[in-house]
mmCIF file of C-alpha atoms and ligand atoms in Angstrom:
data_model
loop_
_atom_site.group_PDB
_atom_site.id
_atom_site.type_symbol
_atom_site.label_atom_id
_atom_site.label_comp_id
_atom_site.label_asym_id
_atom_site.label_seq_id
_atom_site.Cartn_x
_atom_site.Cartn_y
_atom_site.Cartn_z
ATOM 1 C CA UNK A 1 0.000 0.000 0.000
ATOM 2 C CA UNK A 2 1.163 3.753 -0.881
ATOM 3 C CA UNK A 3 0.747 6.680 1.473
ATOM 4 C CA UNK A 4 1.108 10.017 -0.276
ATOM 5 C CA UNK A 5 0.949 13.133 1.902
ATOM 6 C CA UNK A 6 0.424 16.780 0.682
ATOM 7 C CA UNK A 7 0.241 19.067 3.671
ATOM 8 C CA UNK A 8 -0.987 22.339 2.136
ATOM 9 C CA UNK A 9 -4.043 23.815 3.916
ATOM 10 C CA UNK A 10 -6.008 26.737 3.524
ATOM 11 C CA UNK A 11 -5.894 27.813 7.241
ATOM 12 C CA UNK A 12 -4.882 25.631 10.159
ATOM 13 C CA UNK A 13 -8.674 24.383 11.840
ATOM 14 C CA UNK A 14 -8.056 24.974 15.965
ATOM 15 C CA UNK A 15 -7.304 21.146 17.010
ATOM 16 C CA UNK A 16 -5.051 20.128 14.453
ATOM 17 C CA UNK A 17 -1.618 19.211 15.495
ATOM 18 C CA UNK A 18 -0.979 16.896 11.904
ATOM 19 C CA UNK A 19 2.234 17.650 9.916
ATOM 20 C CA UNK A 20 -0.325 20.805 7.212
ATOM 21 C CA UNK A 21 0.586 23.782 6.826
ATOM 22 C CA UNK A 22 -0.949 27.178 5.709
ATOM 23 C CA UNK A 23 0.621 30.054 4.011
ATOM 24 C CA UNK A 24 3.031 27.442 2.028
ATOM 25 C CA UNK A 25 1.233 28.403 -1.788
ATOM 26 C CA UNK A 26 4.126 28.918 -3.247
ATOM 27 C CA UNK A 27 5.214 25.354 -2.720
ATOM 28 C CA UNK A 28 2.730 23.806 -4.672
ATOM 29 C CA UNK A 29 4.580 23.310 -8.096
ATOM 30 C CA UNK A 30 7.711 22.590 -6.149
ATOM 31 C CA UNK A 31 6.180 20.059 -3.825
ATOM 32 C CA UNK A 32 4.183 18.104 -6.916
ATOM 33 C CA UNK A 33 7.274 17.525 -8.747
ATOM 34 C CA UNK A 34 9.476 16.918 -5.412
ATOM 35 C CA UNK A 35 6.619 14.125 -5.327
ATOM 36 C CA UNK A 36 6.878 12.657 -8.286
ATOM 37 C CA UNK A 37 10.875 12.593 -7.338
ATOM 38 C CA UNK A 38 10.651 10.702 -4.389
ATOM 39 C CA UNK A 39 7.946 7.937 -6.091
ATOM 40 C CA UNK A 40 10.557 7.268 -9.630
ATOM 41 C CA UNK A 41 13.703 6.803 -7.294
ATOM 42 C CA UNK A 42 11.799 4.631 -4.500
ATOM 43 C CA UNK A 43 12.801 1.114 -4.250
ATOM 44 C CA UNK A 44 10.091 -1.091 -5.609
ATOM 45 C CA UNK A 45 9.140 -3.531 -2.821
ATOM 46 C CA UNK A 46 5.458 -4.702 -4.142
ATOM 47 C CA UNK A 47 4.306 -6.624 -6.417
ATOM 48 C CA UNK A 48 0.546 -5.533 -6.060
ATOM 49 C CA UNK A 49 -0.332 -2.004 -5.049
ATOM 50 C CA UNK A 50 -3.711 -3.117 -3.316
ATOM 51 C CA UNK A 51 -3.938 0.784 -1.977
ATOM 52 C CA UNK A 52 -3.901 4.364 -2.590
ATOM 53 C CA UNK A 53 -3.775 6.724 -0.021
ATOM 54 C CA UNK A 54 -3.936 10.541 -0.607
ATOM 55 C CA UNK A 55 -4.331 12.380 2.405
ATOM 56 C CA UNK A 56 -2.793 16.065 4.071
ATOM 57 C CA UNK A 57 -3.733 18.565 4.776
ATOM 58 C CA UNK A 58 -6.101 19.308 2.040
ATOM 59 C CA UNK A 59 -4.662 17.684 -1.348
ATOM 60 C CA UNK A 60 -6.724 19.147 -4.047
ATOM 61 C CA UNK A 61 -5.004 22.194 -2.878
ATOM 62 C CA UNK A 62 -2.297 21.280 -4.920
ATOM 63 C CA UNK A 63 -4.590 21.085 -8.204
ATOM 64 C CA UNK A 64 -6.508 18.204 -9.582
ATOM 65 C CA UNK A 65 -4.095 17.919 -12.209
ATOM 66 C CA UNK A 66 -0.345 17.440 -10.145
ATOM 67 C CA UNK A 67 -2.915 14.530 -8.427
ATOM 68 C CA UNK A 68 -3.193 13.591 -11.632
ATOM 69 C CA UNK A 69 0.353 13.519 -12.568
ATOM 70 C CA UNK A 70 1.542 12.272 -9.039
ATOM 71 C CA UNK A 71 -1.296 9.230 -9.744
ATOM 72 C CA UNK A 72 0.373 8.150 -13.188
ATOM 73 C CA UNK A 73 3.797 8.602 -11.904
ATOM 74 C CA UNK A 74 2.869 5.975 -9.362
ATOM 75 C CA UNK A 75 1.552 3.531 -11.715
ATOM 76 C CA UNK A 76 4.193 3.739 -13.874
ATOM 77 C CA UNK A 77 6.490 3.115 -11.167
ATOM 78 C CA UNK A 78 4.829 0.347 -9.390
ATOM 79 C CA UNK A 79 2.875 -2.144 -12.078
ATOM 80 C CA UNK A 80 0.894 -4.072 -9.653
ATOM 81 C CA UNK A 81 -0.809 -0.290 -9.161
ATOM 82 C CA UNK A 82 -3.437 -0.458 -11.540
ATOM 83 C CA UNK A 83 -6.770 -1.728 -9.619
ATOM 84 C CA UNK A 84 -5.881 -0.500 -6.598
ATOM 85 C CA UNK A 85 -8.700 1.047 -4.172
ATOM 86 C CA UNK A 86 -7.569 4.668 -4.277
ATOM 87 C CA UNK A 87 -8.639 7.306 -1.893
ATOM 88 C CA UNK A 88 -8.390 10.787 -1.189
ATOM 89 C CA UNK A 89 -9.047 13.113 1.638
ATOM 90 C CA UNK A 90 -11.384 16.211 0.049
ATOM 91 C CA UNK A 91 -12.651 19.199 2.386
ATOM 92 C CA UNK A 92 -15.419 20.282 1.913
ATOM 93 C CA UNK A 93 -14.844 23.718 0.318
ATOM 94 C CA UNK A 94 -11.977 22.382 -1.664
ATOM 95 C CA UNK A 95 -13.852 20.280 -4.243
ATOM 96 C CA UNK A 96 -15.585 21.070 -7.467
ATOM 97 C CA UNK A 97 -17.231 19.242 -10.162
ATOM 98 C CA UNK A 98 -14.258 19.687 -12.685
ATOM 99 C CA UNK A 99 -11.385 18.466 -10.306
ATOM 100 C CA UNK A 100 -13.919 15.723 -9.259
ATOM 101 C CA UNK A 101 -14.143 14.236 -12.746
ATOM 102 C CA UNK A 102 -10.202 14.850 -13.306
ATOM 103 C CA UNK A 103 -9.618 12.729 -9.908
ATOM 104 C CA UNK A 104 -12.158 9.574 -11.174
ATOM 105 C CA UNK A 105 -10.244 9.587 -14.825
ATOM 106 C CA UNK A 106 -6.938 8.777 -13.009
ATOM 107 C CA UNK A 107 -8.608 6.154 -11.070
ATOM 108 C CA UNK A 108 -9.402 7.810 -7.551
ATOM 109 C CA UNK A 109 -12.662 5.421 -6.531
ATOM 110 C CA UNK A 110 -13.171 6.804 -3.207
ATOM 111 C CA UNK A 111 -13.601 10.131 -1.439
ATOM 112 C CA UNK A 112 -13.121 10.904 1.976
ATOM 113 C CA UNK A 113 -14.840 13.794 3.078
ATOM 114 C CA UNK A 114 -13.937 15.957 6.570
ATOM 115 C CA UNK A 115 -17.353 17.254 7.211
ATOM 116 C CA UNK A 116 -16.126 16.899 11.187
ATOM 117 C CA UNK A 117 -19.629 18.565 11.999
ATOM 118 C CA UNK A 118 -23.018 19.276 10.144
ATOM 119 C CA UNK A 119 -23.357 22.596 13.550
ATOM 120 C CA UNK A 120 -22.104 25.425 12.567
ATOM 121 C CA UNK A 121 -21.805 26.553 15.750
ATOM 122 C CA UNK A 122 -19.359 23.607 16.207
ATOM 123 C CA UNK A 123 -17.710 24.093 12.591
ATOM 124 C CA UNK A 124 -17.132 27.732 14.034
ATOM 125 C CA UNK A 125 -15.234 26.671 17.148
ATOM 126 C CA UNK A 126 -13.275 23.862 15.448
ATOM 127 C CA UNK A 127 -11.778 26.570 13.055
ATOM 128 C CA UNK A 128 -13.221 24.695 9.771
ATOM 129 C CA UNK A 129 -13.481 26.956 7.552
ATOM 130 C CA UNK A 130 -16.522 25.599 5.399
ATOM 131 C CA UNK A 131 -20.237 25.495 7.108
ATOM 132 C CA UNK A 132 -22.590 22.526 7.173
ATOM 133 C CA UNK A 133 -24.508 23.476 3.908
ATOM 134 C CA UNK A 134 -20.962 23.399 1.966
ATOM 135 C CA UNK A 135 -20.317 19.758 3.579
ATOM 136 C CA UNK A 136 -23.911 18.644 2.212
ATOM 137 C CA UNK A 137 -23.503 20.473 -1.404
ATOM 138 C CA UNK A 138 -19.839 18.926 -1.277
ATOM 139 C CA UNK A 139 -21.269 14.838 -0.785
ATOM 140 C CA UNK A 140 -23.934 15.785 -3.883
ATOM 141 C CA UNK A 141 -21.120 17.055 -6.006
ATOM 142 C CA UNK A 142 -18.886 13.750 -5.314
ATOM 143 C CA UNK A 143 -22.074 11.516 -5.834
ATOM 144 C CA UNK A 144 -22.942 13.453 -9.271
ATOM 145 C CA UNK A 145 -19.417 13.018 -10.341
ATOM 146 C CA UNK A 146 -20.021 9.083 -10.289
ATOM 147 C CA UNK A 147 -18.234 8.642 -6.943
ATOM 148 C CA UNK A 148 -19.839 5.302 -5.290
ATOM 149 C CA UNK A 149 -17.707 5.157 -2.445
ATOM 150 C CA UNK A 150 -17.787 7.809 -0.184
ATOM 151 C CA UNK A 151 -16.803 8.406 3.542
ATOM 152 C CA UNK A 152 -17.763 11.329 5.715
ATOM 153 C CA UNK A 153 -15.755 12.260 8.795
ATOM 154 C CA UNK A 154 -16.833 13.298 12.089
ATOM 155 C CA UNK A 155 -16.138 14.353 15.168
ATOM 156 C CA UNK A 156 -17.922 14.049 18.489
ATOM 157 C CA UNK A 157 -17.376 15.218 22.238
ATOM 158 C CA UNK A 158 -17.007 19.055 21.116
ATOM 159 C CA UNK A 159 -17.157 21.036 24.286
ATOM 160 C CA UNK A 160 -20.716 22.276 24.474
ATOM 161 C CA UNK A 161 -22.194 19.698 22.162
ATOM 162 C CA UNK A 162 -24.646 17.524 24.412
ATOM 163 C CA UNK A 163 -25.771 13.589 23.560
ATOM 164 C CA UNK A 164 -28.830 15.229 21.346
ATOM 165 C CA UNK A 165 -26.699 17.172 19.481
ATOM 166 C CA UNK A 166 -24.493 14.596 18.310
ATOM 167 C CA UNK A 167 -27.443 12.311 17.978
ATOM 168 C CA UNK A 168 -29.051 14.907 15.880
ATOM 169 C CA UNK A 169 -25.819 15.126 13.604
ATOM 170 C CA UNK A 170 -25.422 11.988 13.368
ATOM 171 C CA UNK A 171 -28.816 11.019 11.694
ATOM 172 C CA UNK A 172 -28.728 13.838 9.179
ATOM 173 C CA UNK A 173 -25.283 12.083 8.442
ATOM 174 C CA UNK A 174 -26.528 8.820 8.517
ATOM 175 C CA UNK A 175 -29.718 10.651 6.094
ATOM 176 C CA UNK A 176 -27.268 11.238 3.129
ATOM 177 C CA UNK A 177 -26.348 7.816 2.915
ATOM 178 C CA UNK A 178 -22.595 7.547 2.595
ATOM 179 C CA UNK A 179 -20.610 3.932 2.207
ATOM 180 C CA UNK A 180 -18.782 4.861 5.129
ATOM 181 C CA UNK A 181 -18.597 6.429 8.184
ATOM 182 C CA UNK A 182 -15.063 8.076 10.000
ATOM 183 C CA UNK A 183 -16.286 9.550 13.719
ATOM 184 C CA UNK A 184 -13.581 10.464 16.411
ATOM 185 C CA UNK A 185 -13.914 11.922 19.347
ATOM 186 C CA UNK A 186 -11.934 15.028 19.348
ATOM 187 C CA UNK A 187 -9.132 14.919 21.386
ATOM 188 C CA UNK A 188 -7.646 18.341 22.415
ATOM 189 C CA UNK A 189 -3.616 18.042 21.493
ATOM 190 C CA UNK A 190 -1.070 20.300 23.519
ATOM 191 C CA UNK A 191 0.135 22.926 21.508
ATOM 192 C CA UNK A 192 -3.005 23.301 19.503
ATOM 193 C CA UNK A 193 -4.814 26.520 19.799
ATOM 194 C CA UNK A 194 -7.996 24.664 21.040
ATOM 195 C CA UNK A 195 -6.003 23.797 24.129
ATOM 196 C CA UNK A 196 -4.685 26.760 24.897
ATOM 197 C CA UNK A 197 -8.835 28.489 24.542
ATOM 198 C CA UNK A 198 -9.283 25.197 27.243
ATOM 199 C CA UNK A 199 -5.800 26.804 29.087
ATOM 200 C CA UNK A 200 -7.544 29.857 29.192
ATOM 201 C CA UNK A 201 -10.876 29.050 30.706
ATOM 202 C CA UNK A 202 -12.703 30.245 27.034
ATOM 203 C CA UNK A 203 -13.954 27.180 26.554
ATOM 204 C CA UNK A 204 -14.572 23.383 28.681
ATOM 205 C CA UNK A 205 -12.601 20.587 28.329
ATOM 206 C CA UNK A 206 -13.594 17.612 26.483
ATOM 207 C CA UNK A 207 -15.862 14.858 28.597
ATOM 208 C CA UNK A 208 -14.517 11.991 28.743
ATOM 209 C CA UNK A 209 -17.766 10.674 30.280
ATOM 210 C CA UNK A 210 -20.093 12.353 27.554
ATOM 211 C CA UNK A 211 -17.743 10.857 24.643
ATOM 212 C CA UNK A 212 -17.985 7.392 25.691
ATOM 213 C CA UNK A 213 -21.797 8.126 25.842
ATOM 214 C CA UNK A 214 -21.785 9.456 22.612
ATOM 215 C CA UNK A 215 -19.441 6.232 21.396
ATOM 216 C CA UNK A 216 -22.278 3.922 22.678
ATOM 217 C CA UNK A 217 -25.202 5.878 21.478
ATOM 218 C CA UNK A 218 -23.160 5.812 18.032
ATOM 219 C CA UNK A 219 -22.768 2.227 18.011
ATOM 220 C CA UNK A 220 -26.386 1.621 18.816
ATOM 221 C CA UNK A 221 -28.267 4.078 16.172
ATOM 222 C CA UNK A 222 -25.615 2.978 13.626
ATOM 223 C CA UNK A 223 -26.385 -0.598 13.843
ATOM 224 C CA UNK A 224 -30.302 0.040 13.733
ATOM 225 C CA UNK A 225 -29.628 1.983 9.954
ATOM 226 C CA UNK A 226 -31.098 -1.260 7.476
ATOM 227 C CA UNK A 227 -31.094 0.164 3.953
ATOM 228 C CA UNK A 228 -28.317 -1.504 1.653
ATOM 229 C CA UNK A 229 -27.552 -4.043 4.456
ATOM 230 C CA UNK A 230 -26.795 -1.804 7.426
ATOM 231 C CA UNK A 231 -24.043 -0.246 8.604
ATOM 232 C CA UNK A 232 -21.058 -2.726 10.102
ATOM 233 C CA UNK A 233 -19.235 -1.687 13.074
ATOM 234 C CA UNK A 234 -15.285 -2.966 12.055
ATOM 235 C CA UNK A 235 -13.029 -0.548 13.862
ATOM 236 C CA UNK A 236 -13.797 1.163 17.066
ATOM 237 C CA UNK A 237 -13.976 4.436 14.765
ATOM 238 C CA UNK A 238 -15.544 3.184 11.460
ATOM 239 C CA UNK A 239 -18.367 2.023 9.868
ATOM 240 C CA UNK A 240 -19.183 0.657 6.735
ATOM 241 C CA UNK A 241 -22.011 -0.452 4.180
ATOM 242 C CA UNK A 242 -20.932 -4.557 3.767
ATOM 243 C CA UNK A 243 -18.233 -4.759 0.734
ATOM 244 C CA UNK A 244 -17.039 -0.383 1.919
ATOM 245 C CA UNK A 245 -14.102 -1.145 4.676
ATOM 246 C CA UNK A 246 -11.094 1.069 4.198
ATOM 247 C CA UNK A 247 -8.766 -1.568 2.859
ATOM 248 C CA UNK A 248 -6.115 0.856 3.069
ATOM 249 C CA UNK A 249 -6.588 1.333 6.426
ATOM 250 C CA UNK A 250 -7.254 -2.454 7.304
ATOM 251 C CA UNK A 251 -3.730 -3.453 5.498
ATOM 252 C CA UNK A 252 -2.533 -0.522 7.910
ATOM 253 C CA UNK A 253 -4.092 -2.270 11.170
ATOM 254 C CA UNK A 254 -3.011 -5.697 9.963
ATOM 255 C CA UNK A 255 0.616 -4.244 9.908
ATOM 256 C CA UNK A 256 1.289 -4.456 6.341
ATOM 257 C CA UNK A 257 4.260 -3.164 4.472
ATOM 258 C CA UNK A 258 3.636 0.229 3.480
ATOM 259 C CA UNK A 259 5.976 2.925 1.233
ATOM 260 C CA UNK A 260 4.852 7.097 2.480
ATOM 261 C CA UNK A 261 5.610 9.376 0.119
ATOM 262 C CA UNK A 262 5.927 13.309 1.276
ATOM 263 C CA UNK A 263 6.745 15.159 4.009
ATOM 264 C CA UNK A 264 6.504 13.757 6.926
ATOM 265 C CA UNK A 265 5.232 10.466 5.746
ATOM 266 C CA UNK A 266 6.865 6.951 7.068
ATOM 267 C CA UNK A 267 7.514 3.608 5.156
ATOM 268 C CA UNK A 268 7.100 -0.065 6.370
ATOM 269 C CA UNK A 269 8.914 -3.164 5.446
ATOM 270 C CA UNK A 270 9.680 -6.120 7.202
ATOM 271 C CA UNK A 271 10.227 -4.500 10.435
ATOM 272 C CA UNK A 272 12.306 -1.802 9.217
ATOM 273 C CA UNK A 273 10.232 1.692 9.645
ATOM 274 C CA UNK A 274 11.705 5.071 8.099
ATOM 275 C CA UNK A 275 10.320 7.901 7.693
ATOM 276 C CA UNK A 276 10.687 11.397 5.689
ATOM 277 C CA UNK A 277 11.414 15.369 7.351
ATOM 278 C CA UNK A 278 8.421 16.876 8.099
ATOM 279 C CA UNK A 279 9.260 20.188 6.846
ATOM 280 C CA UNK A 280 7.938 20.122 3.280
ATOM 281 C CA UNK A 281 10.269 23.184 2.489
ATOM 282 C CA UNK A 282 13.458 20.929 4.124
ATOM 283 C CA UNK A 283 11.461 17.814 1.391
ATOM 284 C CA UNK A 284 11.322 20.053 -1.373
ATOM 285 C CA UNK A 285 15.333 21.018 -1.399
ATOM 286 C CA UNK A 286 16.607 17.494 -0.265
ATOM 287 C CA UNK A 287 15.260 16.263 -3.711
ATOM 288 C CA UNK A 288 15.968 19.102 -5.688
ATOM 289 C CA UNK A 289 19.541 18.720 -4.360
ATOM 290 C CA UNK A 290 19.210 15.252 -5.502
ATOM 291 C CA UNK A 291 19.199 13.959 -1.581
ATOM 292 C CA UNK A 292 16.666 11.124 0.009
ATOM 293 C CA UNK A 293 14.350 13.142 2.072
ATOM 294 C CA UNK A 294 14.625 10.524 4.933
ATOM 295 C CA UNK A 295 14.820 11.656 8.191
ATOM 296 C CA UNK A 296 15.132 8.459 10.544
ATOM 297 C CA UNK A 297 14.758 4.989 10.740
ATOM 298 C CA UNK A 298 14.550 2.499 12.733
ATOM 299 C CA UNK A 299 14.656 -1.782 13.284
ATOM 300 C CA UNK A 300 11.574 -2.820 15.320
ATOM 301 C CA UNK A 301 12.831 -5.727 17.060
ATOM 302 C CA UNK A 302 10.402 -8.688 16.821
ATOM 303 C CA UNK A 303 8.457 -7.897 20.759
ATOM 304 C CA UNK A 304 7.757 -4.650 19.527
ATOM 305 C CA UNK A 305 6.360 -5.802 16.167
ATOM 306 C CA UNK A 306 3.865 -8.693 18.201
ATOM 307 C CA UNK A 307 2.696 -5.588 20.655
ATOM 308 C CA UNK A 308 2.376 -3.396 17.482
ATOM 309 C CA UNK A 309 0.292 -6.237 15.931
ATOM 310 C CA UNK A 310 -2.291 -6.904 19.064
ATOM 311 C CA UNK A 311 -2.086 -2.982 19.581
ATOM 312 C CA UNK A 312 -3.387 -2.322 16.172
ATOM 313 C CA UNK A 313 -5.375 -5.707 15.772
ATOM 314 C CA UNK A 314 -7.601 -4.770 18.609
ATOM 315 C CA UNK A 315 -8.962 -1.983 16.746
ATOM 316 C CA UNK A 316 -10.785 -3.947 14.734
ATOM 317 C CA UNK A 317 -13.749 -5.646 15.651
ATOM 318 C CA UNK A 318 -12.750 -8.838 14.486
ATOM 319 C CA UNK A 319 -9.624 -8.437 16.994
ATOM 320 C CA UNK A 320 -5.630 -9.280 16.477
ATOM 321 C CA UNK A 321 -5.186 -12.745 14.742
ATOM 322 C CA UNK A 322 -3.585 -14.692 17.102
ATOM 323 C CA UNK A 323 -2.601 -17.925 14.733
ATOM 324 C CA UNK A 324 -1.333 -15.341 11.833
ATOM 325 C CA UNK A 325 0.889 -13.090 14.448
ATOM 326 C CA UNK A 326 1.914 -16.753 15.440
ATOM 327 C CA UNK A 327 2.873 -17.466 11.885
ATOM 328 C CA UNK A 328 4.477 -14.260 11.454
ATOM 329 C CA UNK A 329 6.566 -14.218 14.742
ATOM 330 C CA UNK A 330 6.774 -17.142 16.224
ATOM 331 C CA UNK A 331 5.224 -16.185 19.033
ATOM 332 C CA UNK A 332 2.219 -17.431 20.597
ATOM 333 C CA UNK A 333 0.534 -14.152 22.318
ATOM 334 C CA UNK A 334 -1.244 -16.183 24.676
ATOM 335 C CA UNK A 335 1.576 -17.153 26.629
ATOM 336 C CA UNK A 336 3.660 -14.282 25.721
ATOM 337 C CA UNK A 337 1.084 -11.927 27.576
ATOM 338 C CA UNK A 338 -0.380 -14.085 29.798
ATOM 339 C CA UNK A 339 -0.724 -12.299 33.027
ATOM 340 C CA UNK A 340 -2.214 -9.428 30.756
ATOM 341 C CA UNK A 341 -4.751 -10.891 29.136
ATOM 342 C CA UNK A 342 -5.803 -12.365 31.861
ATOM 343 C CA UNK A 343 -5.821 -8.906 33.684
ATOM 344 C CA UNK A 344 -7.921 -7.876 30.745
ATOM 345 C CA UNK A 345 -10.291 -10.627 30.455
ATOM 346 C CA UNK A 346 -10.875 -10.517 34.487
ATOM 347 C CA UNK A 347 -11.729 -6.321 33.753
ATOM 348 C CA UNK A 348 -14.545 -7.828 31.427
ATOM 349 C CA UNK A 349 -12.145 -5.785 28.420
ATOM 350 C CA UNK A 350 -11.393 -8.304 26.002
ATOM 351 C CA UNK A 351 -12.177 -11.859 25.211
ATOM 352 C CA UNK A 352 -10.481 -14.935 23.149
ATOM 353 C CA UNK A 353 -11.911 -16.556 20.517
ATOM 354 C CA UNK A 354 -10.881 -17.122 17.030
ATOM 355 C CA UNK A 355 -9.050 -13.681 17.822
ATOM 356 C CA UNK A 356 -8.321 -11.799 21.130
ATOM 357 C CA UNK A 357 -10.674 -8.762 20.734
ATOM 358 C CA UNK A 358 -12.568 -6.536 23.187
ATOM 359 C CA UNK A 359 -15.633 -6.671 24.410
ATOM 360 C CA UNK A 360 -18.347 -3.828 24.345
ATOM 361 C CA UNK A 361 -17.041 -2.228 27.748
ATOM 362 C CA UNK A 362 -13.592 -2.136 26.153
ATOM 363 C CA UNK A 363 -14.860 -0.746 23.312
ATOM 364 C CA UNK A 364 -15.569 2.402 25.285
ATOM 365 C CA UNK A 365 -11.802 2.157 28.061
ATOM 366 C CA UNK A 366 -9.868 1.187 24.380
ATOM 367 C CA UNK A 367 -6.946 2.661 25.200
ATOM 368 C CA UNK A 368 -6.502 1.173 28.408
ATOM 369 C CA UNK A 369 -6.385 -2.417 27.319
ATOM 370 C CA UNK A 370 -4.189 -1.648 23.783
ATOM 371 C CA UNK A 371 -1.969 0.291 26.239
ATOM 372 C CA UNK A 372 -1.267 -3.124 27.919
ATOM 373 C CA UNK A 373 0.306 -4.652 25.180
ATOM 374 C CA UNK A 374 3.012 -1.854 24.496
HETATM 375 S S1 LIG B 1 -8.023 20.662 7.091
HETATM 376 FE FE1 LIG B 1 -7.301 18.828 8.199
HETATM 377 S S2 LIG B 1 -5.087 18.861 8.015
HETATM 378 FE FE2 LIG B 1 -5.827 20.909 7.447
HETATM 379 S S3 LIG B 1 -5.695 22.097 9.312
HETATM 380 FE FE3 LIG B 1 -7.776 21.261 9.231
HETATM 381 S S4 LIG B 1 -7.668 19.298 10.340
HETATM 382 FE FE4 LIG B 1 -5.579 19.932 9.891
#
């Protein structure tokens, strides 16, 4: 699978602490070809491309046609990348119908749209900078440029939104009918002007006892939706229409090889993990001086690749795969982490079966029982 990051935004929204930038324009041209660069002199280590992955920042920034460009210079480069399920991340104010129709002709088959909120009041205090009718208008524009695979992102647990207001959100969401659904609770990062309005007493803190309400009241209207099947619950923060998982992101959970591409972005093979400077000015010169645009790496040893495996395996509903991380490693898990499973199982958080997986209450305390593991 292929990561490819373009971290160009229009203005930074108040929570985000990901590796976008504003006020970087001039970079574009620079930063499509740097691109392009970076994907001709990688090594090739697939033999199927079973992913695309654009994501930022806000790509179409950059122009539907250096996409374009960057899309055929990766298929050209890697041969097994012709059917691949390719994504892209799309705000809401930065699509149109032109750029749509560009995307689908080089292949992108599914959109990912960061609606984060259908309040404006909520849009407002989250620093998007598009409102909730632009969101709507941007799903019909996708869906009457062919696109038949879309996701919409949300967030939930906004200070000052109460269990109705999500609730209402969520079923004008739910209304539109997308394949899939993204929803995270927001999570207030230091450095991020959000926390320093919750530093300042301007607004609350997030609830961590009104998200996991909100989780559980998600989970439960979700799974009562029964046109085209209903929607599956398959990773504690997505749902899908049967045949819509992410595979991307499931060949990211099931600790696949992956080569990023951009700043910032890291590569994955066979327990080696690298990964590039996340100063896209710093990217931009390293290849125009002809340089790798690494910044690190790094040789997981084989305990941390079995934690990283049950880490990201419980995720997923279906939970880590304990004969295929045996087949993998070596290892059997069960032994291995024996006195914290059992921890876990006697704090009613996960169970065995086929797979060890949690259990609706640790659905909600997640990060408490993946935390064991690392
Ligand atoms: S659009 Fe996304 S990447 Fe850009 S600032 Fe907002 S949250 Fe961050």
């Amino acid at each position: 699978m292929i990561y490819i990051h373009i971290p160009f935004c229009e203005s930074k929204c108040l929570y985000c602490d990901f590796n976008s930038y504003d006020g970087i324009d001039h970079l574009k041209a620079s930063y499509a070809d740097a691109l392009q660069d970076e994907i001709v002199k990688s090594e090739n280590i697939f033999d199927i491309v079973e992913t695309i992955y654009i994501g930022g920042g806000t790509p179409l920034l950059i122009g539907a046609e250096k996409i374009q460009l960057v899309l055929k210079t990766v298929k050209k480069t890697f041969d097994g990348a012709k059917e691949a399920e390719i994504s892209i991340e799309a705000n809401p104010e930065s699509i149109n119908p032109g750029d749509l129709l560009k995307l689908r002709e080089s292949g992108v088959n599914r959109i990912s749209l960061g609606f984060q909120s259908l309040s404006d009041r909520n849009l407002s205090l989250l620093g998007r900078i598009h409102d909730s009718n632009k969101a709507v208008q941007s799903y019909l524009l996708a869906r009457e440029a062919g696109y038949e695979n879309i996701n919409i992102d949300m967030i939930y647990g906004i200070p000052g939104q109460s269990l109705k207001d999500w609730e209402e959100e969520l079923e004008q969401v739910i209304d539109i009918g997308p394949e899939h659904l993204s929803l995270y609770p927001l999570s207030i990062d230091e450095g991020t002007p959000l926390k320093k309005m919750v530093d300042d007493g301007r607004i609350n803190d997030i609830d961590e006892d009104n998200q996991a309400e909100m989780m559980e009241a998600t989970a439960s209207k979700l799974l009562k939706y029964r046109p085209r099947g209903g929607y599956r619950h398959y990773e504690i923060s997505n749902y899908a229409i049967d045949g819509y998982d992410c595979s991307h992101n499931l060949n990211y959970w099931s600790c696949s090889d992956y080569l990023g591409f951009g700043a910032g972005a890291h590569s994955h093979r066979q327990g080696r993990r690298w990964w590039n400077v996340d100063d896209p000015v710093d990217y931009v010169e390293r290849l125009g001086l002809g340089s790798k645009p690494v910044a690190g790496e790094e040789r997981l040893t084989i305990e941390s690749r079995v934690a990283e495996s049950i880490f990201l395996g419980l995720r997923m509903m279906r939970g880590a795969d304990i004969d295929r991380i045996e087949e993998r490693f070596e290892v059997n898990i069960l032994k291995m982490y024996e006195s914290e499973i059992k921890s876990l199982i006697d704090d009613g958080l996960i169970e065995i079966g086929n797979n060890l997986k949690l259990t609706k209450k640790g659905e909600i305390f997640a990060n408490q029982a993946m935390l064991a593991f690392v």
